[in-house]
Amino acid sequence: MGYPTVRLRRLRVNEAVRRLVRETELHPRQFLWPVFVVPGRGVREEVAAMPGVYRYSADVLVEEVGRNAELGLGGLLVFGVPSHKDEAASEAYADEGVVQRAVRALKAAFPELLVATDVCLCAYTSHGHCGVVKGGKILNDPSLELLARTAVSHARAGADVVAPSDMMDGRVGAVRRALDQAGFTETLVMSYAAKYASAFYGPFREAAESAPQFGDRRTHQMDPPNAREALREVALDLEEGADVVMVKPALAYLDVIRRVREAFDCPVAAYSVSGEYSMIKAAAGRGWLDERKIVLEVTTAIRRAGADVIITYYAPLLARWLREDPTC
Ligand code: PBG
């Protein structure tokens, strides 16, 4: 039986029917809001390539989070922009480091707020690489110890979730063991499991001052043409103890999100990265796209692909739009 008995347009006849049969829904609890924190007090500086995204000092960040508290966001993902960089990335794991201070301030002000932290060395090393560099190479195993120390110091400051984004082999296991040894058995690990060497990170590197001074990240981040390999990355991270696995970027990798969703039963996160944000902002700023409609469509697509958690710079704005119209 087909047309004319079957008419799929009946399912779209008006908004009442459309919302009844809608398959995918967005809710602010699914969103993690990435924030950049800098040293000092009273700092609020806009990121040039990301209009509407700011770098805050911890005190201003606490105020901003307070202003958005009623939105019911899933939580924050904190990135540090330190004042001091060296070969050993020492501020990454310093108790008085920029992230550690910010996390303590956030948890003191909002004990119930879920705080996740990015664990990587690239913003803390003088050369801008995600690990220890010797002879022009990024060394895997010596980097693990520094990453594990960083994760433990974030947990000690009060982070609920640590998110290793460095793509070194074995880092999830190293982080999990170090957390457990330090008594942080309840701290979650959200691994950037399938993180691609992507040009979409361009604006972030300006925001985080984390661009590599030489070379690139292609010896550790994944090669964009590969999808099966993403499943191997995810499987290894789960074996090593990851609680949540992430695919990053999101929009150009919806197929990878879908495959990870179908292959594993763990929570899946997707990171809609800086370049995805900036592309929409730039086009919307020129009046070429309807920002609200595009952001809702793209974020819904990421969820439809299978993401449980969506990391997006649009989190507060999305939550406001959803509050105005929960069916959108
Ligand atoms: C740190 C890190 C990066 C991003 C998140 N964590 C940049 C990179 O790998 O160079 C990118 C986030 C974004 O573009 O929004 N390694």
mmCIF file of C-alpha atoms and ligand atoms in Angstrom:
data_model
loop_
_atom_site.group_PDB
_atom_site.id
_atom_site.type_symbol
_atom_site.label_atom_id
_atom_site.label_comp_id
_atom_site.label_asym_id
_atom_site.label_seq_id
_atom_site.Cartn_x
_atom_site.Cartn_y
_atom_site.Cartn_z
ATOM 1 C CA MET A 1 0.000 0.000 0.000
ATOM 2 C CA GLY A 2 1.339 3.396 -0.906
ATOM 3 C CA TYR A 3 0.125 6.687 -2.301
ATOM 4 C CA PRO A 4 -2.628 7.868 -2.342
ATOM 5 C CA THR A 5 -3.632 5.914 0.802
ATOM 6 C CA VAL A 6 -0.336 6.727 2.461
ATOM 7 C CA ARG A 7 0.530 10.413 2.595
ATOM 8 C CA LEU A 8 3.511 11.290 4.777
ATOM 9 C CA ARG A 9 2.567 14.959 4.567
ATOM 10 C CA ARG A 10 -0.224 14.162 7.068
ATOM 11 C CA LEU A 11 2.546 13.831 9.700
ATOM 12 C CA ARG A 12 3.617 17.415 8.938
ATOM 13 C CA VAL A 13 0.197 18.974 8.505
ATOM 14 C CA ASN A 14 0.518 21.458 11.389
ATOM 15 C CA GLU A 15 2.714 22.192 14.382
ATOM 16 C CA ALA A 16 0.532 20.171 16.768
ATOM 17 C CA VAL A 17 1.126 17.003 14.738
ATOM 18 C CA ARG A 18 4.759 17.783 14.041
ATOM 19 C CA ARG A 19 5.607 18.201 17.721
ATOM 20 C CA LEU A 20 3.706 15.009 18.580
ATOM 21 C CA VAL A 21 5.876 12.887 16.270
ATOM 22 C CA ARG A 22 9.182 14.744 16.667
ATOM 23 C CA GLU A 23 11.981 12.196 17.238
ATOM 24 C CA THR A 24 14.773 14.309 18.648
ATOM 25 C CA GLU A 25 14.714 16.823 21.466
ATOM 26 C CA LEU A 26 17.176 19.263 22.940
ATOM 27 C CA HIS A 27 17.353 20.044 26.641
ATOM 28 C CA PRO A 28 19.777 22.385 28.445
ATOM 29 C CA ARG A 29 20.867 19.540 30.756
ATOM 30 C CA GLN A 30 22.581 17.946 27.725
ATOM 31 C CA PHE A 31 24.848 20.950 27.146
ATOM 32 C CA LEU A 32 28.312 21.550 28.545
ATOM 33 C CA TRP A 33 29.489 25.148 28.249
ATOM 34 C CA PRO A 34 33.220 25.522 27.420
ATOM 35 C CA VAL A 35 34.792 28.533 29.192
ATOM 36 C CA PHE A 36 38.253 30.109 29.094
ATOM 37 C CA VAL A 37 39.778 31.296 32.327
ATOM 38 C CA VAL A 38 42.737 33.672 32.668
ATOM 39 C CA PRO A 39 44.723 34.825 35.732
ATOM 40 C CA GLY A 40 43.933 38.065 37.534
ATOM 41 C CA ARG A 41 40.745 39.813 38.622
ATOM 42 C CA GLY A 42 38.066 41.701 36.771
ATOM 43 C CA VAL A 43 39.122 40.372 33.360
ATOM 44 C CA ARG A 44 36.572 39.989 30.588
ATOM 45 C CA GLU A 45 38.079 40.017 27.102
ATOM 46 C CA GLU A 46 36.305 38.973 23.941
ATOM 47 C CA VAL A 47 38.020 36.412 21.689
ATOM 48 C CA ALA A 48 38.499 38.176 18.340
ATOM 49 C CA ALA A 49 37.686 35.145 16.191
ATOM 50 C CA MET A 50 34.742 34.105 18.406
ATOM 51 C CA PRO A 51 32.392 37.076 18.894
ATOM 52 C CA GLY A 52 30.317 36.569 22.043
ATOM 53 C CA VAL A 53 32.939 34.274 23.647
ATOM 54 C CA TYR A 54 35.081 35.769 26.408
ATOM 55 C CA ARG A 55 38.094 34.952 28.484
ATOM 56 C CA TYR A 56 37.238 35.564 32.121
ATOM 57 C CA SER A 57 39.252 35.760 35.297
ATOM 58 C CA ALA A 58 37.900 33.399 37.965
ATOM 59 C CA ASP A 59 35.932 36.117 39.819
ATOM 60 C CA VAL A 60 34.144 37.260 36.638
ATOM 61 C CA LEU A 61 33.563 33.641 35.602
ATOM 62 C CA VAL A 62 31.798 33.004 38.911
ATOM 63 C CA GLU A 63 29.560 36.048 38.248
ATOM 64 C CA GLU A 64 28.807 34.882 34.699
ATOM 65 C CA VAL A 65 27.941 31.385 35.842
ATOM 66 C CA GLY A 66 25.675 32.907 38.501
ATOM 67 C CA ARG A 67 23.895 34.940 35.815
ATOM 68 C CA ASN A 68 23.246 31.741 33.861
ATOM 69 C CA ALA A 69 22.484 29.524 36.843
ATOM 70 C CA GLU A 70 18.733 29.341 36.225
ATOM 71 C CA LEU A 71 19.247 27.958 32.709
ATOM 72 C CA GLY A 72 19.845 24.419 33.984
ATOM 73 C CA LEU A 73 22.879 23.707 31.809
ATOM 74 C CA GLY A 74 24.575 20.328 32.184
ATOM 75 C CA GLY A 75 27.758 21.959 33.425
ATOM 76 C CA LEU A 76 30.979 23.687 32.451
ATOM 77 C CA LEU A 77 34.104 22.570 30.635
ATOM 78 C CA VAL A 78 36.969 24.746 31.912
ATOM 79 C CA PHE A 79 40.024 25.675 29.817
ATOM 80 C CA GLY A 80 42.955 27.551 31.302
ATOM 81 C CA VAL A 81 44.995 30.264 29.608
ATOM 82 C CA PRO A 82 48.028 30.529 31.918
ATOM 83 C CA SER A 83 50.414 33.452 32.218
ATOM 84 C CA HIS A 84 53.426 31.168 32.428
ATOM 85 C CA LYS A 85 54.504 28.595 29.836
ATOM 86 C CA ASP A 86 57.572 26.349 29.967
ATOM 87 C CA GLU A 87 58.906 23.078 28.525
ATOM 88 C CA ALA A 88 57.486 21.017 31.385
ATOM 89 C CA ALA A 89 54.026 22.648 31.313
ATOM 90 C CA SER A 90 54.422 23.227 35.042
ATOM 91 C CA GLU A 91 51.365 25.462 35.470
ATOM 92 C CA ALA A 92 49.166 22.653 34.132
ATOM 93 C CA TYR A 93 49.574 20.723 37.398
ATOM 94 C CA ALA A 94 50.351 23.567 39.839
ATOM 95 C CA ASP A 95 47.989 23.743 42.807
ATOM 96 C CA GLU A 96 47.782 27.504 42.284
ATOM 97 C CA GLY A 97 47.377 27.151 38.500
ATOM 98 C CA VAL A 98 44.728 29.119 36.657
ATOM 99 C CA VAL A 99 42.331 26.160 36.279
ATOM 100 C CA GLN A 100 42.830 24.902 39.836
ATOM 101 C CA ARG A 101 42.006 28.350 41.280
ATOM 102 C CA ALA A 102 38.978 28.760 39.040
ATOM 103 C CA VAL A 103 37.601 25.321 39.907
ATOM 104 C CA ARG A 104 37.948 26.011 43.642
ATOM 105 C CA ALA A 105 36.131 29.351 43.210
ATOM 106 C CA LEU A 106 33.359 27.763 41.134
ATOM 107 C CA LYS A 107 32.810 24.856 43.523
ATOM 108 C CA ALA A 108 32.828 27.220 46.532
ATOM 109 C CA ALA A 109 30.126 29.367 44.915
ATOM 110 C CA PHE A 110 28.087 26.551 43.296
ATOM 111 C CA PRO A 111 28.697 23.202 45.039
ATOM 112 C CA GLU A 112 26.047 21.470 42.878
ATOM 113 C CA LEU A 113 27.440 22.701 39.549
ATOM 114 C CA LEU A 114 29.081 20.012 37.418
ATOM 115 C CA VAL A 115 32.589 21.167 36.599
ATOM 116 C CA ALA A 116 34.639 19.361 33.954
ATOM 117 C CA THR A 117 38.204 20.375 33.091
ATOM 118 C CA ASP A 118 40.177 19.976 29.908
ATOM 119 C CA VAL A 119 43.383 18.043 30.584
ATOM 120 C CA CYS A 120 46.064 18.855 28.028
ATOM 121 C CA LEU A 121 49.484 20.471 28.041
ATOM 122 C CA CYS A 122 49.337 22.537 24.839
ATOM 123 C CA ALA A 123 48.304 25.813 26.488
ATOM 124 C CA TYR A 124 51.028 25.370 29.143
ATOM 125 C CA THR A 125 54.062 24.369 27.083
ATOM 126 C CA SER A 126 56.367 27.014 25.581
ATOM 127 C CA HIS A 127 56.278 25.134 22.254
ATOM 128 C CA GLY A 128 52.482 24.697 22.246
ATOM 129 C CA HIS A 129 52.521 20.917 21.903
ATOM 130 C CA CYS A 130 50.300 18.531 23.847
ATOM 131 C CA GLY A 131 53.202 16.613 25.388
ATOM 132 C CA VAL A 132 56.884 16.515 26.185
ATOM 133 C CA VAL A 133 58.993 17.400 23.126
ATOM 134 C CA LYS A 134 62.540 16.113 22.487
ATOM 135 C CA GLY A 135 64.423 16.366 19.218
ATOM 136 C CA GLY A 136 61.371 17.764 17.453
ATOM 137 C CA LYS A 137 59.196 14.773 18.481
ATOM 138 C CA ILE A 138 56.241 14.642 20.831
ATOM 139 C CA LEU A 139 57.099 11.854 23.262
ATOM 140 C CA ASN A 140 54.183 9.691 24.312
ATOM 141 C CA ASP A 141 55.131 7.929 27.532
ATOM 142 C CA PRO A 142 56.872 10.807 29.346
ATOM 143 C CA SER A 143 53.799 12.962 28.606
ATOM 144 C CA LEU A 144 51.480 10.540 30.421
ATOM 145 C CA GLU A 145 52.953 11.302 33.806
ATOM 146 C CA LEU A 146 52.402 15.055 33.386
ATOM 147 C CA LEU A 147 48.866 14.530 32.135
ATOM 148 C CA ALA A 148 48.067 12.274 35.082
ATOM 149 C CA ARG A 149 49.465 14.865 37.523
ATOM 150 C CA THR A 150 47.345 17.532 35.855
ATOM 151 C CA ALA A 151 44.187 15.432 36.160
ATOM 152 C CA VAL A 152 44.830 14.699 39.842
ATOM 153 C CA SER A 153 45.431 18.384 40.601
ATOM 154 C CA HIS A 154 42.127 19.263 38.900
ATOM 155 C CA ALA A 155 40.325 16.588 40.933
ATOM 156 C CA ARG A 156 41.952 17.891 44.114
ATOM 157 C CA ALA A 157 40.650 21.373 43.266
ATOM 158 C CA GLY A 158 37.152 19.878 43.024
ATOM 159 C CA ALA A 159 36.594 18.958 39.371
ATOM 160 C CA ASP A 160 33.820 16.373 38.950
ATOM 161 C CA VAL A 161 35.016 15.300 35.500
ATOM 162 C CA VAL A 162 38.455 15.415 33.909
ATOM 163 C CA ALA A 163 38.624 15.413 30.127
ATOM 164 C CA PRO A 164 41.958 14.391 28.593
ATOM 165 C CA SER A 165 42.189 15.951 25.119
ATOM 166 C CA ASP A 166 45.829 15.260 24.262
ATOM 167 C CA MET A 167 45.387 12.034 22.224
ATOM 168 C CA MET A 168 48.520 10.356 23.635
ATOM 169 C CA ASP A 169 48.250 6.557 23.698
ATOM 170 C CA GLY A 170 47.440 5.177 27.127
ATOM 171 C CA ARG A 171 46.485 8.478 28.720
ATOM 172 C CA VAL A 172 43.067 7.411 29.933
ATOM 173 C CA GLY A 173 44.587 4.475 31.808
ATOM 174 C CA ALA A 174 47.333 6.681 33.237
ATOM 175 C CA VAL A 175 44.807 9.287 34.377
ATOM 176 C CA ARG A 176 42.425 6.684 35.842
ATOM 177 C CA ARG A 177 45.203 4.934 37.815
ATOM 178 C CA ALA A 178 46.568 8.221 39.156
ATOM 179 C CA LEU A 179 43.093 9.394 40.193
ATOM 180 C CA ASP A 180 42.380 6.089 41.942
ATOM 181 C CA GLN A 181 45.750 6.085 43.719
ATOM 182 C CA ALA A 182 45.075 9.605 44.987
ATOM 183 C CA GLY A 183 41.652 8.516 46.278
ATOM 184 C CA PHE A 184 39.551 10.157 43.556
ATOM 185 C CA THR A 185 37.666 7.012 42.568
ATOM 186 C CA GLU A 186 34.482 9.046 41.996
ATOM 187 C CA THR A 187 35.982 11.522 39.542
ATOM 188 C CA LEU A 188 34.763 10.784 36.020
ATOM 189 C CA VAL A 189 36.977 10.599 32.958
ATOM 190 C CA MET A 190 35.442 11.994 29.791
ATOM 191 C CA SER A 191 37.960 11.166 27.101
ATOM 192 C CA TYR A 192 38.344 13.025 23.848
ATOM 193 C CA ALA A 193 38.438 9.553 22.323
ATOM 194 C CA ALA A 194 38.009 10.289 18.621
ATOM 195 C CA LYS A 195 39.619 13.687 18.274
ATOM 196 C CA TYR A 196 40.590 14.608 14.748
ATOM 197 C CA ALA A 197 43.467 16.804 13.538
ATOM 198 C CA SER A 198 41.035 19.468 12.404
ATOM 199 C CA ALA A 199 41.239 22.964 10.933
ATOM 200 C CA PHE A 200 38.052 23.697 12.885
ATOM 201 C CA TYR A 201 40.169 24.324 16.029
ATOM 202 C CA GLY A 202 41.675 27.524 14.561
ATOM 203 C CA PRO A 203 39.684 30.078 16.596
ATOM 204 C CA PHE A 204 40.180 28.062 19.820
ATOM 205 C CA ARG A 205 43.937 28.243 19.488
ATOM 206 C CA GLU A 206 43.676 32.007 19.464
ATOM 207 C CA ALA A 207 41.369 31.900 22.501
ATOM 208 C CA ALA A 208 43.625 29.501 24.426
ATOM 209 C CA GLU A 209 46.937 30.745 23.008
ATOM 210 C CA SER A 210 47.745 27.103 22.317
ATOM 211 C CA ALA A 211 48.887 27.015 18.684
ATOM 212 C CA PRO A 212 51.981 24.842 18.142
ATOM 213 C CA GLN A 213 55.112 26.926 17.536
ATOM 214 C CA PHE A 214 56.351 24.392 14.951
ATOM 215 C CA GLY A 215 54.821 21.393 13.195
ATOM 216 C CA ASP A 216 51.237 20.285 13.796
ATOM 217 C CA ARG A 217 49.154 17.772 15.762
ATOM 218 C CA ARG A 218 48.872 15.118 13.060
ATOM 219 C CA THR A 219 51.095 12.557 14.798
ATOM 220 C CA HIS A 220 48.612 12.207 17.661
ATOM 221 C CA GLN A 221 45.209 13.564 16.612
ATOM 222 C CA MET A 222 43.268 11.398 14.160
ATOM 223 C CA ASP A 223 43.439 11.610 10.388
ATOM 224 C CA PRO A 224 40.085 13.060 9.197
ATOM 225 C CA PRO A 225 39.452 10.403 6.498
ATOM 226 C CA ASN A 226 39.351 7.586 9.083
ATOM 227 C CA ALA A 227 36.162 6.394 10.773
ATOM 228 C CA ARG A 228 36.833 2.723 11.632
ATOM 229 C CA GLU A 229 39.923 3.818 13.511
ATOM 230 C CA ALA A 230 37.685 5.997 15.702
ATOM 231 C CA LEU A 231 35.984 2.833 16.951
ATOM 232 C CA ARG A 232 39.372 1.413 17.969
ATOM 233 C CA GLU A 233 40.203 4.627 19.827
ATOM 234 C CA VAL A 234 36.886 4.497 21.668
ATOM 235 C CA ALA A 235 37.228 0.795 22.521
ATOM 236 C CA LEU A 236 40.700 1.351 23.978
ATOM 237 C CA ASP A 237 39.606 4.344 26.036
ATOM 238 C CA LEU A 238 36.692 2.362 27.470
ATOM 239 C CA GLU A 239 39.042 -0.515 28.350
ATOM 240 C CA GLU A 240 41.304 1.989 30.089
ATOM 241 C CA GLY A 241 38.392 3.273 32.168
ATOM 242 C CA ALA A 242 36.765 6.162 30.300
ATOM 243 C CA ASP A 243 33.248 6.905 31.608
ATOM 244 C CA VAL A 244 32.159 9.122 28.712
ATOM 245 C CA VAL A 245 33.722 9.150 25.247
ATOM 246 C CA MET A 246 33.782 12.140 22.946
ATOM 247 C CA VAL A 247 33.837 12.697 19.210
ATOM 248 C CA LYS A 248 35.352 15.995 18.087
ATOM 249 C CA PRO A 249 34.621 18.067 15.991
ATOM 250 C CA ALA A 250 30.891 17.368 15.686
ATOM 251 C CA LEU A 251 29.338 18.778 12.532
ATOM 252 C CA ALA A 252 31.775 17.328 9.980
ATOM 253 C CA TYR A 253 31.889 14.016 11.909
ATOM 254 C CA LEU A 254 28.218 13.137 12.385
ATOM 255 C CA ASP A 255 28.881 9.726 10.805
ATOM 256 C CA VAL A 256 31.495 9.018 13.462
ATOM 257 C CA ILE A 257 29.099 10.025 16.259
ATOM 258 C CA ARG A 258 26.493 7.659 14.794
ATOM 259 C CA ARG A 259 28.950 4.758 14.509
ATOM 260 C CA VAL A 260 30.241 5.218 18.043
ATOM 261 C CA ARG A 261 26.639 5.446 19.321
ATOM 262 C CA GLU A 262 25.746 2.168 17.593
ATOM 263 C CA ALA A 263 28.877 0.277 18.591
ATOM 264 C CA PHE A 264 28.994 1.179 22.325
ATOM 265 C CA ASP A 265 26.495 1.591 25.140
ATOM 266 C CA CYS A 266 28.406 4.252 27.075
ATOM 267 C CA PRO A 267 27.436 7.924 27.142
ATOM 268 C CA VAL A 268 28.687 9.686 24.011
ATOM 269 C CA ALA A 269 29.646 13.352 23.923
ATOM 270 C CA ALA A 270 30.212 15.494 20.848
ATOM 271 C CA TYR A 271 32.153 18.753 20.800
ATOM 272 C CA SER A 272 30.844 21.416 18.474
ATOM 273 C CA VAL A 273 34.179 23.219 18.254
ATOM 274 C CA SER A 274 35.308 26.805 17.857
ATOM 275 C CA GLY A 275 35.358 26.793 14.042
ATOM 276 C CA GLU A 276 31.769 25.542 13.958
ATOM 277 C CA TYR A 277 30.772 28.431 16.218
ATOM 278 C CA SER A 278 32.746 31.060 14.308
ATOM 279 C CA MET A 279 31.418 29.999 10.897
ATOM 280 C CA ILE A 280 27.840 30.522 12.053
ATOM 281 C CA LYS A 281 28.659 33.786 13.865
ATOM 282 C CA ALA A 282 30.420 35.202 10.813
ATOM 283 C CA ALA A 283 27.609 34.350 8.402
ATOM 284 C CA ALA A 284 24.898 35.466 10.842
ATOM 285 C CA GLY A 285 26.761 38.727 11.456
ATOM 286 C CA ARG A 286 26.484 39.497 7.743
ATOM 287 C CA GLY A 287 22.813 38.617 7.697
ATOM 288 C CA TRP A 288 23.457 35.582 5.485
ATOM 289 C CA LEU A 289 22.030 33.005 7.912
ATOM 290 C CA ASP A 290 19.393 33.041 10.651
ATOM 291 C CA GLU A 291 21.590 32.348 13.691
ATOM 292 C CA ARG A 292 18.874 30.936 15.932
ATOM 293 C CA LYS A 293 17.459 28.564 13.307
ATOM 294 C CA ILE A 294 20.896 27.386 12.170
ATOM 295 C CA VAL A 295 22.167 26.731 15.684
ATOM 296 C CA LEU A 296 19.022 24.809 16.625
ATOM 297 C CA GLU A 297 19.196 22.776 13.415
ATOM 298 C CA VAL A 298 22.885 21.950 13.778
ATOM 299 C CA THR A 299 22.626 21.084 17.472
ATOM 300 C CA THR A 300 19.576 18.901 16.808
ATOM 301 C CA ALA A 301 21.535 17.130 14.060
ATOM 302 C CA ILE A 302 24.372 16.374 16.485
ATOM 303 C CA ARG A 303 21.852 14.917 18.895
ATOM 304 C CA ARG A 304 20.047 12.993 16.141
ATOM 305 C CA ALA A 305 23.412 11.481 15.157
ATOM 306 C CA GLY A 306 23.543 9.994 18.662
ATOM 307 C CA ALA A 307 25.246 12.397 21.080
ATOM 308 C CA ASP A 308 23.991 12.335 24.675
ATOM 309 C CA VAL A 309 26.121 15.306 25.713
ATOM 310 C CA ILE A 310 26.873 18.280 23.476
ATOM 311 C CA ILE A 311 29.729 20.634 24.215
ATOM 312 C CA THR A 312 28.879 23.973 22.608
ATOM 313 C CA TYR A 313 29.842 27.637 22.961
ATOM 314 C CA TYR A 314 26.184 28.332 22.244
ATOM 315 C CA ALA A 315 25.079 26.535 25.450
ATOM 316 C CA PRO A 316 23.726 29.598 27.343
ATOM 317 C CA LEU A 317 22.069 31.093 24.269
ATOM 318 C CA LEU A 318 20.588 27.731 23.245
ATOM 319 C CA ALA A 319 19.187 27.265 26.738
ATOM 320 C CA ARG A 320 17.573 30.729 26.542
ATOM 321 C CA TRP A 321 16.026 29.940 23.175
ATOM 322 C CA LEU A 322 14.713 26.603 24.459
ATOM 323 C CA ARG A 323 13.203 28.334 27.490
ATOM 324 C CA GLU A 324 11.340 30.770 25.221
ATOM 325 C CA ASP A 325 10.095 27.918 23.035
ATOM 326 C CA PRO A 326 10.684 24.372 24.347
ATOM 327 C CA THR A 327 9.361 22.826 21.108
ATOM 328 C CA CYS A 328 12.003 24.439 18.913
HETATM 329 C C1 PBG B 1 43.458 21.078 23.609
HETATM 330 C C2 PBG B 1 42.151 21.288 22.964
HETATM 331 C C3 PBG B 1 41.830 21.845 21.712
HETATM 332 C C4 PBG B 1 40.442 21.951 21.665
HETATM 333 C C5 PBG B 1 39.950 21.434 22.854
HETATM 334 N N1 PBG B 1 41.012 21.011 23.630
HETATM 335 C C6 PBG B 1 42.679 22.368 20.627
HETATM 336 C C7 PBG B 1 43.627 21.515 19.916
HETATM 337 O O1 PBG B 1 43.632 20.289 20.008
HETATM 338 O O2 PBG B 1 44.464 22.139 19.234
HETATM 339 C C8 PBG B 1 39.634 22.551 20.547
HETATM 340 C C9 PBG B 1 38.323 23.140 20.941
HETATM 341 C C10 PBG B 1 37.705 24.044 19.943
HETATM 342 O O3 PBG B 1 38.208 24.249 18.822
HETATM 343 O O4 PBG B 1 36.641 24.579 20.273
HETATM 344 N N2 PBG B 1 44.297 20.160 23.029
#
